[in-house]
Amino acid sequence: MTVGSGSQIHYKQNRLKQLRAFCHAARTGSVSAAAEKIFLSQPTVSLQIQALEREFGTVLFERRGPKIKLTPEGDLLFQMAEPLVEGMDKLHEAFATQSGRVDQGVLNIAAGESTILYILPEPIQAFVEQYPGIELKLHNVTGRDGLAMLRADEADLAVGSMLEIPDDITYRPFVTYEPTLITPLDHPLAEKESVTLEEIAPYGLILPPRHLSTWRMVDLVFKQHNLGYHVTMEAGGWEVIKKYVELGLGISIVTDVCLTGEENLGRIPIGQYFPRRSYGIVQRRGKFLSPQTKCFIKTLDRAFADRLVEPPPPPQPQTAGDTEWEDALLG
C-alpha cells in the first residue's frame, strides 16, 4: 500500500510536469520555445508530450518542421489543462488574495501610447497607491505586438481599442469616446456647432498612417456619401496630429479621448457620421487571472464606472491574421 501510494504521488507530479510542458508548447507553437520558457531541455519536453500522447492514445500535435500545431484532440486537452496548470502555477498568489493579502507580485500590462497617455494614468495611480508592493510593468507596444505578448503570456492583460477580435482573444469595453473634428481656432469651421461631410470635404485632412483604421474609416464614410477628400499629411500619434492642426496645416478627425480641453483647437462633434470608439480589457481567452490582474481590472472598472454610455455594437470575431488594434495603440 505504501509503495502504491508513493507511486501514485510520483505519477501525479509527473502529470503536472507533462501538462505544463504540453501547454507551453501549445501556446508557443514550438517545442524549443516551450523548453526555454520552463527551463528544460528540448528532448525532455518532447518526451513529456510523447508520454501524454501514449497515455491518451492520441496525437496532440501536427509536426511540420520546427513548428507544431494542435490537433483537434490536442486543442481539447489544451482547453481542459490550461486553467489547471495556470491555477497550480499561481496557487501562492491566489491564496494570498483569498487571505486578503495582495501586497506583492508582478503585473504586466500591454498598451499603446495613446492609451498610456490618456486612459491609464488615473487607474494606474490609484492601483499603485492601493497596492504599493506590486511591481507594475507597462509595455508601450503596437497592436500586433500586444496580441503577441498576450499569446506568449508575456502580458497579463492589454488595454486598448479593438474593432475585430480573434477567436483566442476576449475584449470587454469599459469606456467609450466620441468622434470629433478638430480645426485651428481661426479655421472657417471652428465656430460651427455642427458640420456636414460636404463642409469638411474641401479641407485637407491630417490623418494617422494609411494602414491604420482611422484612415480606413474616413475613406469608407466619405465613399458612402459619394464625396471626395484629400489628405495633406500622415502623422503618427494623436499628440503629433493635434500639434500640426494647431499650426494650421490641416484639420483632423480624432476620438475625443485625446482632447484635454487645454488645446488651442476648435472641436466639433461628428458622431452622426463616425462611430464611437470603445476602449477595453484585452485578454487571451481562457487565461487564468492572477490576483494582481483581478485587482487592476476592478480598479479600471471603478475609474470608468460612469463612462460606458451606449457602447458600440460588440466587434465581430475574426481570424488572428485579420486582426489589428486601433489607432489607440499608435506610438
PDB file of N, CA, C and O in Angstrom, residues 102-103 123-134 295 298-299 302:
ATOM      1  N   VAL A 102      -2.922  41.027  -1.009  1.00  0.00           N
ATOM      2  CA  VAL A 102      -2.379  41.222  -2.348  1.00  0.00           C
ATOM      3  C   VAL A 102      -1.348  42.340  -2.235  1.00  0.00           C
ATOM      4  O   VAL A 102      -1.619  43.496  -2.515  1.00  0.00           O
ATOM      5  N   ASP A 103      -0.176  41.977  -1.752  1.00  0.00           N
ATOM      6  CA  ASP A 103       0.828  43.003  -1.485  1.00  0.00           C
ATOM      7  C   ASP A 103       2.160  42.720  -2.166  1.00  0.00           C
ATOM      8  O   ASP A 103       3.176  43.306  -1.829  1.00  0.00           O
ATOM      9  N   PRO A 123      -6.273  55.303 -13.359  1.00  0.00           N
ATOM     10  CA  PRO A 123      -6.357  53.994 -12.700  1.00  0.00           C
ATOM     11  C   PRO A 123      -5.015  53.454 -12.246  1.00  0.00           C
ATOM     12  O   PRO A 123      -4.934  52.791 -11.199  1.00  0.00           O
ATOM     13  N   ILE A 124      -3.950  53.728 -12.981  1.00  0.00           N
ATOM     14  CA  ILE A 124      -2.632  53.244 -12.553  1.00  0.00           C
ATOM     15  C   ILE A 124      -2.193  53.949 -11.264  1.00  0.00           C
ATOM     16  O   ILE A 124      -1.656  53.321 -10.344  1.00  0.00           O
ATOM     17  N   GLN A 125      -2.447  55.232 -11.174  1.00  0.00           N
ATOM     18  CA  GLN A 125      -2.112  55.952  -9.936  1.00  0.00           C
ATOM     19  C   GLN A 125      -2.882  55.381  -8.752  1.00  0.00           C
ATOM     20  O   GLN A 125      -2.308  55.139  -7.681  1.00  0.00           O
ATOM     21  N   ALA A 126      -4.180  55.116  -8.953  1.00  0.00           N
ATOM     22  CA  ALA A 126      -4.991  54.542  -7.878  1.00  0.00           C
ATOM     23  C   ALA A 126      -4.501  53.152  -7.505  1.00  0.00           C
ATOM     24  O   ALA A 126      -4.449  52.790  -6.318  1.00  0.00           O
ATOM     25  N   PHE A 127      -4.113  52.359  -8.499  1.00  0.00           N
ATOM     26  CA  PHE A 127      -3.647  50.990  -8.253  1.00  0.00           C
ATOM     27  C   PHE A 127      -2.342  50.996  -7.471  1.00  0.00           C
ATOM     28  O   PHE A 127      -2.170  50.241  -6.508  1.00  0.00           O
ATOM     29  N   VAL A 128      -1.413  51.840  -7.884  1.00  0.00           N
ATOM     30  CA  VAL A 128      -0.105  51.905  -7.222  1.00  0.00           C
ATOM     31  C   VAL A 128      -0.265  52.357  -5.773  1.00  0.00           C
ATOM     32  O   VAL A 128       0.423  51.863  -4.868  1.00  0.00           O
ATOM     33  N   GLU A 129      -1.175  53.307  -5.530  1.00  0.00           N
ATOM     34  CA  GLU A 129      -1.393  53.781  -4.164  1.00  0.00           C
ATOM     35  C   GLU A 129      -2.007  52.695  -3.290  1.00  0.00           C
ATOM     36  O   GLU A 129      -1.677  52.577  -2.108  1.00  0.00           O
ATOM     37  N   GLN A 130      -2.889  51.871  -3.862  1.00  0.00           N
ATOM     38  CA  GLN A 130      -3.559  50.838  -3.084  1.00  0.00           C
ATOM     39  C   GLN A 130      -2.693  49.593  -2.910  1.00  0.00           C
ATOM     40  O   GLN A 130      -2.768  48.920  -1.880  1.00  0.00           O
ATOM     41  N   TYR A 131      -1.862  49.285  -3.947  1.00  0.00           N
ATOM     42  CA  TYR A 131      -1.039  48.065  -3.900  1.00  0.00           C
ATOM     43  C   TYR A 131       0.427  48.422  -4.166  1.00  0.00           C
ATOM     44  O   TYR A 131       0.994  48.072  -5.200  1.00  0.00           O
ATOM     45  N   PRO A 132       1.068  49.118  -3.236  1.00  0.00           N
ATOM     46  CA  PRO A 132       2.439  49.591  -3.489  1.00  0.00           C
ATOM     47  C   PRO A 132       3.466  48.476  -3.621  1.00  0.00           C
ATOM     48  O   PRO A 132       4.538  48.689  -4.183  1.00  0.00           O
ATOM     49  N   GLY A 133       3.149  47.276  -3.120  1.00  0.00           N
ATOM     50  CA  GLY A 133       4.111  46.185  -3.191  1.00  0.00           C
ATOM     51  C   GLY A 133       4.107  45.429  -4.503  1.00  0.00           C
ATOM     52  O   GLY A 133       4.980  44.596  -4.756  1.00  0.00           O
ATOM     53  N   ILE A 134       3.128  45.699  -5.373  1.00  0.00           N
ATOM     54  CA  ILE A 134       3.048  45.004  -6.665  1.00  0.00           C
ATOM     55  C   ILE A 134       3.893  45.748  -7.689  1.00  0.00           C
ATOM     56  O   ILE A 134       3.734  46.956  -7.884  1.00  0.00           O
ATOM     57  N   CYS A 295      -7.325  42.577  -9.431  1.00  0.00           N
ATOM     58  CA  CYS A 295      -7.354  43.847  -8.705  1.00  0.00           C
ATOM     59  C   CYS A 295      -7.254  45.031  -9.661  1.00  0.00           C
ATOM     60  O   CYS A 295      -7.928  46.057  -9.471  1.00  0.00           O
ATOM     61  N   LYS A 298     -10.589  45.559 -11.446  1.00  0.00           N
ATOM     62  CA  LYS A 298     -11.534  46.239 -10.559  1.00  0.00           C
ATOM     63  C   LYS A 298     -11.225  47.733 -10.475  1.00  0.00           C
ATOM     64  O   LYS A 298     -12.132  48.565 -10.439  1.00  0.00           O
ATOM     65  N   THR A 299      -9.942  48.070 -10.461  1.00  0.00           N
ATOM     66  CA  THR A 299      -9.544  49.477 -10.421  1.00  0.00           C
ATOM     67  C   THR A 299      -9.993  50.200 -11.688  1.00  0.00           C
ATOM     68  O   THR A 299     -10.490  51.331 -11.623  1.00  0.00           O
ATOM     69  N   ARG A 302     -13.790  50.767 -11.595  1.00  0.00           N
ATOM     70  CA  ARG A 302     -14.161  51.861 -10.696  1.00  0.00           C
ATOM     71  C   ARG A 302     -13.860  53.221 -11.321  1.00  0.00           C
ATOM     72  O   ARG A 302     -14.650  54.156 -11.222  1.00  0.00           O
TER      73      ARG A 302
END
